[in-house]
Coordinates of C-alpha atoms in Angstrom, one line a residue:
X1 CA 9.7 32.9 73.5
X2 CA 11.5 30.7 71.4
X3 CA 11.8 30.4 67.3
X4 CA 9.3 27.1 67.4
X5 CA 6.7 29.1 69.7
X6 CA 6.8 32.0 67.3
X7 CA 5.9 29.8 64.4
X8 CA 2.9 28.0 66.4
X9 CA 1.8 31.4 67.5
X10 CA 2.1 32.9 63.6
X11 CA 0.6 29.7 62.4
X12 CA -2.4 30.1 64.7
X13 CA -3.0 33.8 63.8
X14 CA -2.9 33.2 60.2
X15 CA -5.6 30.4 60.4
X16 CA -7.4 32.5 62.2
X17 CA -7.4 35.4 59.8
X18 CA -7.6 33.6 56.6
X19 CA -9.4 30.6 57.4
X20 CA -9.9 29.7 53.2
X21 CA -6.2 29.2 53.8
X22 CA -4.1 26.3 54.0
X23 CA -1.4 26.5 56.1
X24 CA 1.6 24.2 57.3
X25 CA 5.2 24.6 58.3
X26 CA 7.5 23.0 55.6
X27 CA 11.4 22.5 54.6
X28 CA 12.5 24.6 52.0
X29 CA 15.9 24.2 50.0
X30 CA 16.5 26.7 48.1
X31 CA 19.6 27.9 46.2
X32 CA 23.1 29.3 47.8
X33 CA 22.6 27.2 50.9
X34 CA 20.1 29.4 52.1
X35 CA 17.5 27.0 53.3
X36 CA 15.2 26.9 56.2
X37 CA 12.0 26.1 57.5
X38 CA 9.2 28.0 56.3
X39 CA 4.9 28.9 56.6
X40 CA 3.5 27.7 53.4
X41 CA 0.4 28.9 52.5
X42 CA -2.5 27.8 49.9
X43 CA -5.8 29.3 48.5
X44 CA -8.4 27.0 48.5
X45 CA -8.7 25.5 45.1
X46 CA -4.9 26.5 44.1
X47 CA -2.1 24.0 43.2
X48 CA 0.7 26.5 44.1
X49 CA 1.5 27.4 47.5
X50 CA 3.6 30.1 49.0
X51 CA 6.0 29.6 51.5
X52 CA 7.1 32.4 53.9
X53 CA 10.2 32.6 56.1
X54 CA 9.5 33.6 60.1
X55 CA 13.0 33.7 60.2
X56 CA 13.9 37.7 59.5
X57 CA 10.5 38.7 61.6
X58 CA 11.8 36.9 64.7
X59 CA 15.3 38.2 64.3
X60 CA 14.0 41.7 65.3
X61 CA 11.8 40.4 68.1
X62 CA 14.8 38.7 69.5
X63 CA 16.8 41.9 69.1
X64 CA 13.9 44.5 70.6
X65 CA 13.1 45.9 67.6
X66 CA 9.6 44.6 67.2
X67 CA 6.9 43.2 69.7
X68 CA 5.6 39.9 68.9
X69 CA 2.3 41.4 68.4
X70 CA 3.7 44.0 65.7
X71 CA 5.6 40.9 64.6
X72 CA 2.3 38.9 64.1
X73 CA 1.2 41.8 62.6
X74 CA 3.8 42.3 59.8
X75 CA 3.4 38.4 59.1
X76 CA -0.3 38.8 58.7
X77 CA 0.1 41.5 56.2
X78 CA 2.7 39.2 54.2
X79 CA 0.0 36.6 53.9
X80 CA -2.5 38.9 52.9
X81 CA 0.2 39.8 49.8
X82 CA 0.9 36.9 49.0
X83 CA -2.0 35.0 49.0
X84 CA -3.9 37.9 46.9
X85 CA -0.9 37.7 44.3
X86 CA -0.2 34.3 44.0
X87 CA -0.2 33.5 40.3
X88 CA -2.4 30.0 39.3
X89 CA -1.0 27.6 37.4
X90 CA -2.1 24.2 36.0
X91 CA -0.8 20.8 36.8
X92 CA -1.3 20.2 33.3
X93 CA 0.4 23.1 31.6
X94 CA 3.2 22.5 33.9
X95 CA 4.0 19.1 32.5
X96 CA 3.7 20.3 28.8
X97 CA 6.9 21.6 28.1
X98 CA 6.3 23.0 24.9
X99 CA 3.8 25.5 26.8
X100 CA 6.5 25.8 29.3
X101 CA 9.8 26.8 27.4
X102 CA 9.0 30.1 26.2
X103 CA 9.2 30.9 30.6
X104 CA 12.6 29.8 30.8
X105 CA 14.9 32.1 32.3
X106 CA 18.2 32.1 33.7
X107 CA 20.4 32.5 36.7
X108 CA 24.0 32.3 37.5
X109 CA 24.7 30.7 41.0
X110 CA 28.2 30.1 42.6
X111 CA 29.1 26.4 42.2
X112 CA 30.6 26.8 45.8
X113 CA 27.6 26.2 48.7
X114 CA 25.6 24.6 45.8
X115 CA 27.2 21.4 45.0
X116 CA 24.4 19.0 46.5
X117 CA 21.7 21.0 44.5
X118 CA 23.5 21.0 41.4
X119 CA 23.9 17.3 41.3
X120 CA 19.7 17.5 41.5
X121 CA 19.5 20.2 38.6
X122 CA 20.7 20.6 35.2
X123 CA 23.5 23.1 35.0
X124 CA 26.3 24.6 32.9
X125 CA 29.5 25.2 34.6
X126 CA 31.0 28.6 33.9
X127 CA 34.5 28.5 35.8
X128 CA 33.3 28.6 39.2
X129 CA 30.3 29.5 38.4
X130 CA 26.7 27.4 37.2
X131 CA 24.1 28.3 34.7
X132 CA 20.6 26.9 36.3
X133 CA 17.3 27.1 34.4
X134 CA 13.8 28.6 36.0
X135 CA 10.0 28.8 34.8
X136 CA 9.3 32.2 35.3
X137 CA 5.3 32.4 36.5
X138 CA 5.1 35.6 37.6
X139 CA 7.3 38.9 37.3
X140 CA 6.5 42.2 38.3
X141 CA 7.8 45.5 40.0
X142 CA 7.4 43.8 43.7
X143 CA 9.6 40.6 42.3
X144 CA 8.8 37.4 40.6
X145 CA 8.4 33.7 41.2
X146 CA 9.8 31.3 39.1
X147 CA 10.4 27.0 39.2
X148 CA 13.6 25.8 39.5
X149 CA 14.1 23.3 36.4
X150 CA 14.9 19.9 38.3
X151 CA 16.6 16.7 36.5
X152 CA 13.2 14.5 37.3
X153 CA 11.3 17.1 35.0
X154 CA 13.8 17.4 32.3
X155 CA 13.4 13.7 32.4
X156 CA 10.0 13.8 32.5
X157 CA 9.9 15.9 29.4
X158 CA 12.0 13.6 27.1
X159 CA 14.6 16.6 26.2
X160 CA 18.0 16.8 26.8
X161 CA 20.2 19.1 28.7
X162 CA 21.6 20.8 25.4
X163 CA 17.7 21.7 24.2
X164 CA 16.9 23.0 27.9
X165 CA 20.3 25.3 27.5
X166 CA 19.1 26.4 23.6
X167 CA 15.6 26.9 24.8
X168 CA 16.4 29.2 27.9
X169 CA 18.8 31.0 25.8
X170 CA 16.2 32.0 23.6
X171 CA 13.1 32.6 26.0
X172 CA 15.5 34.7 28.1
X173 CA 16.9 37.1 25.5
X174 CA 13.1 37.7 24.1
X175 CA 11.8 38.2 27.5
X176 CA 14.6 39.7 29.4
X177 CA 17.1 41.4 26.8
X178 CA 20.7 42.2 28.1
X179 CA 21.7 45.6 29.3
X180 CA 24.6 47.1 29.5
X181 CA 25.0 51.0 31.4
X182 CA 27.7 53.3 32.4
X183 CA 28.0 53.4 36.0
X184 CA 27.3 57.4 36.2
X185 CA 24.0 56.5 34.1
X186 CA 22.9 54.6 36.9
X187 CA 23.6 56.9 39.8
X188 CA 21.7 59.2 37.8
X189 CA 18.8 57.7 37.5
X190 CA 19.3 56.5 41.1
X191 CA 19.5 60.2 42.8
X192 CA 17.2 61.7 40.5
X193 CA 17.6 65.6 40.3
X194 CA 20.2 65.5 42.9
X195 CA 22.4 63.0 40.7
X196 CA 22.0 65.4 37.5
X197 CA 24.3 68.0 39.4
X198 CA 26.5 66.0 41.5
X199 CA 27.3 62.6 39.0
X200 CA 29.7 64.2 36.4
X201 CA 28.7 63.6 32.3
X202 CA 31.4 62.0 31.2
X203 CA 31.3 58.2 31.4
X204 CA 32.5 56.3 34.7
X205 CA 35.3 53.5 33.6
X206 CA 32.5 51.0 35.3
X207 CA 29.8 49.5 33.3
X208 CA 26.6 47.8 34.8
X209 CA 25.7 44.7 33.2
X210 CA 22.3 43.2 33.8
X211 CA 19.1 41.8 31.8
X212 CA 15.6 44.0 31.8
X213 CA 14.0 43.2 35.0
X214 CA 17.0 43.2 36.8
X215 CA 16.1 39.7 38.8
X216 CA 18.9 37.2 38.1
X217 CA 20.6 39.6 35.3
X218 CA 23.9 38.1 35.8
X219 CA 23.2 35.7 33.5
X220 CA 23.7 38.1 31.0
X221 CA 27.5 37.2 30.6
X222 CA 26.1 34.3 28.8
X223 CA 23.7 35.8 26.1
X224 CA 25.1 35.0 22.7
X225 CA 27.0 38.3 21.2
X226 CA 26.8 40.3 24.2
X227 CA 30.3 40.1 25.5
X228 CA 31.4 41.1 21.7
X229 CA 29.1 44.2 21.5
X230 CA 29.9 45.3 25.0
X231 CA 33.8 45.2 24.0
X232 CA 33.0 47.7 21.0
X233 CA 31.7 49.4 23.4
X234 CA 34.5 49.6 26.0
X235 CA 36.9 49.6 23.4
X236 CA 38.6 46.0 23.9
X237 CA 39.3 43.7 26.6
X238 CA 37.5 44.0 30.0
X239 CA 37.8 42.7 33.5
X240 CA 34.6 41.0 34.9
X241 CA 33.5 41.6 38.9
X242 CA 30.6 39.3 39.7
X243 CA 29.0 42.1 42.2
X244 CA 26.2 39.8 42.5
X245 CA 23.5 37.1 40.8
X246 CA 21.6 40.1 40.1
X247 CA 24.7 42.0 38.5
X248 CA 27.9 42.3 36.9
X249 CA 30.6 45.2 36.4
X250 CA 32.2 45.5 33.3
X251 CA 35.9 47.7 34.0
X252 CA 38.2 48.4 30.2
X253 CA 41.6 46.4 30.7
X254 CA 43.3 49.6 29.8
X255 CA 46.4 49.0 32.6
X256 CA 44.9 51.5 35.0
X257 CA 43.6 48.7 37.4
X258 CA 45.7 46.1 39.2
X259 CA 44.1 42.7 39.6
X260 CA 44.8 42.3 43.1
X261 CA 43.0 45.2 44.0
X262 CA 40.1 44.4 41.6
X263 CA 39.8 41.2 43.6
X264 CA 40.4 42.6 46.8
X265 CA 37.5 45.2 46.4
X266 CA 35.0 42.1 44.6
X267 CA 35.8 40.3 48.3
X268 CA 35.2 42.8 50.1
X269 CA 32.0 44.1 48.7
X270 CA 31.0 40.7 48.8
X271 CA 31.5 40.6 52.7
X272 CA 30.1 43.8 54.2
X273 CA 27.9 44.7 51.1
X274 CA 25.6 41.6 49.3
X275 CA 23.6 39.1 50.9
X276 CA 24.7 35.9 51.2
X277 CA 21.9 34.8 49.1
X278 CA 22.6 37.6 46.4
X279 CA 26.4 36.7 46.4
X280 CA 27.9 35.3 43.0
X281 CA 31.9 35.2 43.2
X282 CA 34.6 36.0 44.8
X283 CA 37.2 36.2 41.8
X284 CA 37.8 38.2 39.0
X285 CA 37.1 37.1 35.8
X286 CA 38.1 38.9 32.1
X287 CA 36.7 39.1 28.5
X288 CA 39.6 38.8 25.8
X289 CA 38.1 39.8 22.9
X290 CA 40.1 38.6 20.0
X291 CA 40.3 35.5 21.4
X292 CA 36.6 35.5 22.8
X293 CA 37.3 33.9 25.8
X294 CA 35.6 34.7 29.3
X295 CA 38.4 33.0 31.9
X296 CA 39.2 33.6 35.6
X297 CA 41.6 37.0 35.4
X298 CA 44.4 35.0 36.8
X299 CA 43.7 32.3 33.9
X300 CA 43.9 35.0 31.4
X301 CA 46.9 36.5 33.1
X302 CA 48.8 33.0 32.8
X303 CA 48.1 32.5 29.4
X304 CA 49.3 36.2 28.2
X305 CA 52.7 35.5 29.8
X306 CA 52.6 32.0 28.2
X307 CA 52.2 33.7 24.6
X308 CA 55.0 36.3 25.6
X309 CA 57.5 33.9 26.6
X310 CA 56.2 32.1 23.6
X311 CA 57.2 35.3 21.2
X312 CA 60.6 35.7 23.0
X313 CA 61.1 31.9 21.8
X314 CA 60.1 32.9 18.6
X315 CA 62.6 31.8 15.3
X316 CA 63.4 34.5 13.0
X317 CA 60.9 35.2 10.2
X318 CA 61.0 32.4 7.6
X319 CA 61.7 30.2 10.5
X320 CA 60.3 27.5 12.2
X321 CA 60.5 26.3 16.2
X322 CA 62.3 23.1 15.6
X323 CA 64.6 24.9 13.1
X324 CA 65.1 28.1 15.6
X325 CA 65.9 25.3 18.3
X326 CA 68.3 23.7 16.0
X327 CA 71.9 23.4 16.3
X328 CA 74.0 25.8 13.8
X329 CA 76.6 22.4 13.6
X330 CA 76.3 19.0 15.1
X331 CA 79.0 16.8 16.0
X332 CA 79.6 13.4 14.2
X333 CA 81.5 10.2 13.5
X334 CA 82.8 10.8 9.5
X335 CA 83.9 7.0 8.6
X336 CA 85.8 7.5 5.0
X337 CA 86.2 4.3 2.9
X338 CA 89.9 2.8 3.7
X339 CA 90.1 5.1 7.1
X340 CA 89.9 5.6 10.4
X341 CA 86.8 7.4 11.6
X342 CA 87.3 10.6 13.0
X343 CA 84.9 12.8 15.1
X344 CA 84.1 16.5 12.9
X345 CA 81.3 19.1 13.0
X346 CA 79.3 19.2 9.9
X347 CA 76.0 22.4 9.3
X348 CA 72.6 20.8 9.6
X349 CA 71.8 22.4 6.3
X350 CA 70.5 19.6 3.1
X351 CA 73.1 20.6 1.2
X352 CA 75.5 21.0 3.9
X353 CA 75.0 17.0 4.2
X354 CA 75.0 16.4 1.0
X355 CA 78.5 18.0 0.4
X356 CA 79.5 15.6 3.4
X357 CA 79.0 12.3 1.7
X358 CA 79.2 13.6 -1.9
X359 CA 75.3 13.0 -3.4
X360 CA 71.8 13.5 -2.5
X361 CA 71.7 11.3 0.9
X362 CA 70.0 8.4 2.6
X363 CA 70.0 7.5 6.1
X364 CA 69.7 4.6 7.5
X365 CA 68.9 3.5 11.2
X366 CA 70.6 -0.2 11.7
X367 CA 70.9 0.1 15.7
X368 CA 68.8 0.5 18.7
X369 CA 70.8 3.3 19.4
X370 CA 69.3 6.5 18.9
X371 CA 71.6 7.1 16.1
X372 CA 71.5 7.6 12.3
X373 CA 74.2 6.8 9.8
X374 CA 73.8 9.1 6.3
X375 CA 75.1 8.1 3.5
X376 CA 75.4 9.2 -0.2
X377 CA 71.8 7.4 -1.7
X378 CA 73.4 6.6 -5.2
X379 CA 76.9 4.8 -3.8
X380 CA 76.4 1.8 -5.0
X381 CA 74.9 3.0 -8.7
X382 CA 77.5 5.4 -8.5
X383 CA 80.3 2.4 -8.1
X384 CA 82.0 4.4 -5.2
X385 CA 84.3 2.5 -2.9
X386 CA 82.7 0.1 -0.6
X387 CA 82.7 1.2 2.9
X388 CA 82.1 -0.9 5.7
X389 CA 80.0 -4.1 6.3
X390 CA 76.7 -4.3 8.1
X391 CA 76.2 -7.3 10.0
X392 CA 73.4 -9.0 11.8
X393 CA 73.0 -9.9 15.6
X394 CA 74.6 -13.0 14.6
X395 CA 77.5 -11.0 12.7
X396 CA 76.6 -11.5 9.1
X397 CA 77.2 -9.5 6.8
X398 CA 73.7 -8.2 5.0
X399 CA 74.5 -4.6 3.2
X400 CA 77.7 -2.7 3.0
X401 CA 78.0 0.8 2.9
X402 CA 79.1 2.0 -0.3
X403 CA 81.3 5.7 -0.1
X404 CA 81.9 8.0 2.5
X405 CA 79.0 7.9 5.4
X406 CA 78.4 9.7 9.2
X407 CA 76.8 8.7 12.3
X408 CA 74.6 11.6 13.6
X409 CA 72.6 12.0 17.1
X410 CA 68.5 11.6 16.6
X411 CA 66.6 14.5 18.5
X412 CA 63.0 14.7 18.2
X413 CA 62.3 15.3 14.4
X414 CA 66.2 15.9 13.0
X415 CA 69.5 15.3 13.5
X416 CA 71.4 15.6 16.4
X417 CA 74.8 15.8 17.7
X418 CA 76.6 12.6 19.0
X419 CA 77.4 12.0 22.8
X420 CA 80.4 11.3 23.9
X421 CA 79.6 7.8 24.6
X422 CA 78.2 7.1 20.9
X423 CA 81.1 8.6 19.9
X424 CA 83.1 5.9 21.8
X425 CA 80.8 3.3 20.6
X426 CA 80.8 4.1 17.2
X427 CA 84.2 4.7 16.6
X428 CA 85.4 1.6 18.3
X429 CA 82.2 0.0 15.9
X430 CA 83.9 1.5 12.8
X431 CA 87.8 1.7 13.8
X432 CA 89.0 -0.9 11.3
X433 CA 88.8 -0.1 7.8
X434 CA 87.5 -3.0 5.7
X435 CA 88.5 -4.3 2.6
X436 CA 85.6 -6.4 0.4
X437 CA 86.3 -10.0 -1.5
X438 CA 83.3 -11.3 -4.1
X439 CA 83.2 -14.9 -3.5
X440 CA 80.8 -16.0 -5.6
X441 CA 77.8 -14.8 -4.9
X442 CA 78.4 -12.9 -1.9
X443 CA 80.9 -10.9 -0.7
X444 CA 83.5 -10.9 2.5
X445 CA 84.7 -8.6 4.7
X446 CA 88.6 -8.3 5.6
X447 CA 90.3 -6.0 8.0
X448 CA 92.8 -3.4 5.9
X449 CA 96.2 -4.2 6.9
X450 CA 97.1 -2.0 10.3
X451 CA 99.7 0.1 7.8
X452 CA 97.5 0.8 5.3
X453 CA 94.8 2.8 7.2
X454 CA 96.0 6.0 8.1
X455 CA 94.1 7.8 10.8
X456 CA 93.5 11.2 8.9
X457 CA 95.5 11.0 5.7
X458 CA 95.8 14.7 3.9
X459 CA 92.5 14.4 1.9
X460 CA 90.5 13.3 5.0
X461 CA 91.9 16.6 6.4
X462 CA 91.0 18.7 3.6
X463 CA 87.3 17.3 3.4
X464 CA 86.6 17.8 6.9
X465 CA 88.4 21.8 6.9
X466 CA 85.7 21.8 3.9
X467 CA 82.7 20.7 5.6
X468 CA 83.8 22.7 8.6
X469 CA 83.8 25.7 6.6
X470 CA 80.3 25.0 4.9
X471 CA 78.4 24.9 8.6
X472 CA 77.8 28.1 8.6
X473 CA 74.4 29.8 10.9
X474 CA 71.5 28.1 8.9
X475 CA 68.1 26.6 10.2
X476 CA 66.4 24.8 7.6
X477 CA 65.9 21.3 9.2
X478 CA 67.4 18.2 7.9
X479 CA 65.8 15.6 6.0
X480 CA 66.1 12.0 7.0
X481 CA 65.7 10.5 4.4
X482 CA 65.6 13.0 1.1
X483 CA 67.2 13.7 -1.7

């Protein structure tokens, strides 16, 4: 006997039996890729049917464990069950969600296996994990049935996805509060009198995370507050092992549990232990608690070595980044009125600068290069000796530089040392010192006579030792324009 002749056979019995019945073979989908092709059966009168899977039953006949009769058997008592449980609901009710939200419940589901259904139904993604939405119709110690909240009915109900999410989230906490239990607790209760003798008191590092009712109590990661109160009560960060949709274990990160064997164990379990249709995740996941985030373990573990490396970067107190980052001295191009320039190392300090050029400074930034030229900002007002010219792309002159100026590097957000090619540039730029006629109006630029412009003369010398001697270690970052 094949699978198809056991469900003509069990079809045929059942009509027999229960002839107020309705009864037809039908596809169902249902969650975790667990499909298959089931008996649906329907009271007379009732707009709910129940469907139930041959599946299992035939799986022992095929292995000698059963007879078909005792297999017929065992399927007729199912129906009887069922069909004298089955919970009535109307149409009407059904489409009034108002009547319908205060049923919502909830239920975690790996995204993995899922990912045609989920484009059907509205869902919140949770790492690799989805939050899906159910009517519960019926709960009691044998189980519960519950609708699956489908896109077409949230449509149908005018609501958005946000309300649906807001709504469960209240319905479920009032009718299924969170729970949280040591591990030994629940052996306890488990073994009865034998666990009171053999299950020591004190409290097992494992905590048992569910929602009253126990069906789909997984979801209880998501309840608003609950991750906070259950890290008061596990004293601070906790590792998360999805044991299953029903479940979740709660272990202290204390240092006493390596990650790779926290997710070698959740694998495992999950392979030899859950059923494929109870199975969750196979990853770790972790609770920080200052930060409140719930993240994949290795997530978390990436982010913690982030924020160390971070720290070991860390400036000084009183100190910024870009500061700590800094230079202590930069190298630039000092051009002195009537000189030669000459390459120097100058401190990045404000005042440091301002020694430099002999006033509170102003920079300007008159080439494409990535290049700055400071200058004292009160030259001119100041009637210091004109510098050198400025000129256009056409070579006009249109500023001149009035006392002693640099040409710095540009970094990011302060000032830089030069490269060796801007050095090049800008001293070949600069090499010639000029000398300034007023004709008129405006004013021309002459080259100094070649014997006239020392290359260092001895005050040029004892400026720079100067400014050498002022860049000391300091890490206040420069203004560009300040005074």
């Amino acid at each position: 006997m094949d699978f198809e002749q056991f469900q003509e056979q069990a079809m045929e019995a059942v009509k027999e039996h229960f002839p107020e019945l309705s009864v037809e073979m039908q596809e169902v989908n249902k969650l975790q890729g667990q499909s298959y092709t089931g008996m649906a059966v329907k009271p007379e009168g009732s707009n709910i049917a129940a469907t139930i899977n041959l599946q299992p039953v035939f799986d022992h006949v095929e292995a000698g464990d059963m007879s078909v009769d005792a297999a017929i058997r065992s399927v007729l008592d199912t129906v009887s069950q069922v069909s004298a449980n089955m919970p009535q609901l109307d149409v009407r009710t059904l489409m009034d969600y108002e009547q319908m939200k205060d049923t919502l419940t909830m239920q975690m589901i790996p995204v993995a296996g899922n990912e045609d259904r989920l484009n059907d139904i509205p869902h919140q993604i949770v790492e690799d994990m989805a939050v899906v939405y159910r009517f519960e119709m019926e709960s009691n110690e044998q189980g519960s049935s519950s609708i699956l909240v489908t896109n077409n009915m949230v449509q149908n109900y005018g609501i958005e996805p946000d309300q649906l999410h807001a709504d469960a989230l209240e319905a479920a906490q009032q009718n299924h509060p969170a729970t949280l239990r040591n591990m030994n607790d629940v052996m306890r209760e488990l073994m009865g009198d034998f666990g009171a003798s053999m299950i020591p008191d004190e409290p097992s590092p494992l905590w048992v995370a569910s929602i009253e009712g126990g069906q789909n109590g997984a979801c209880a990661i998501q309840y608003p507050g609950f991750m906070d109160q259950a890290a008061e009560t596990l004293g601070g960060d906790f590792f998360v092992l999805p044991s299953s949709v029903h479940e979740v274990l709660f272990i202290p990160d204390d240092g006493s549990m390596e990650l790779a064997n926290l997710e070698e164990m959740v694998q495992s379990i999950n392979q030899t232990e859950v059923a494929p249709a109870d199975r969750l995740s196979d990853s770790v996941f972790h609770y920080d608690s200052e930060a409140r985030i719930f993240e994949n373990a290795r997530t978390f573990e990436a982010r913690e070595a982030m924020q160390e490396q971070m720290l070991a970067d860390a400036p000084a107190p009183g100190m910024s980044f870009g500061e700590a980052e800094q230079a202590e001295t930069i190298t630039v191009l000092m051009v002195n009125p009537g000189e030669r320039p000459y390459e120097m190392q100058v401190g990045t300090e404000l005042e440091d600068l301002q020694a430099v050029v002999g006033g509170s400074i102003e920079v300007a930034y008159p080439f494409e290069d990535n290049v700055g030229l400071i200058m004292n900002g009160e030259g001119k007002l100041e009637g210091l000796p004109l510098n050198r010219a400025l000129r256009d792309d056409q070579g006009e002159v249109y500023d001149i530089v009035a006392g002693p100026f640099m040409v710095v590097g540009l970094t990011e957000d302060s000032f830089g040392s030069l490269t060796k090619e801007q050095l090049s540039k800008f001293s070949d730029m600069f090499q010639q010192p000029e000398g300034f006629i007023k004709m008129g109006k405006s004013i021309m630029a002459f080259p100094v006579p070649e014997e006239t412009a020392e290359k260092k003369p001895k005050e040029a010398a004892h400026a720079a030792e100067k400014a050498e001697k002022a860049a000391k270690p300091k890490h206040k970052k420069p203004e560009h324009d300040g005074h």
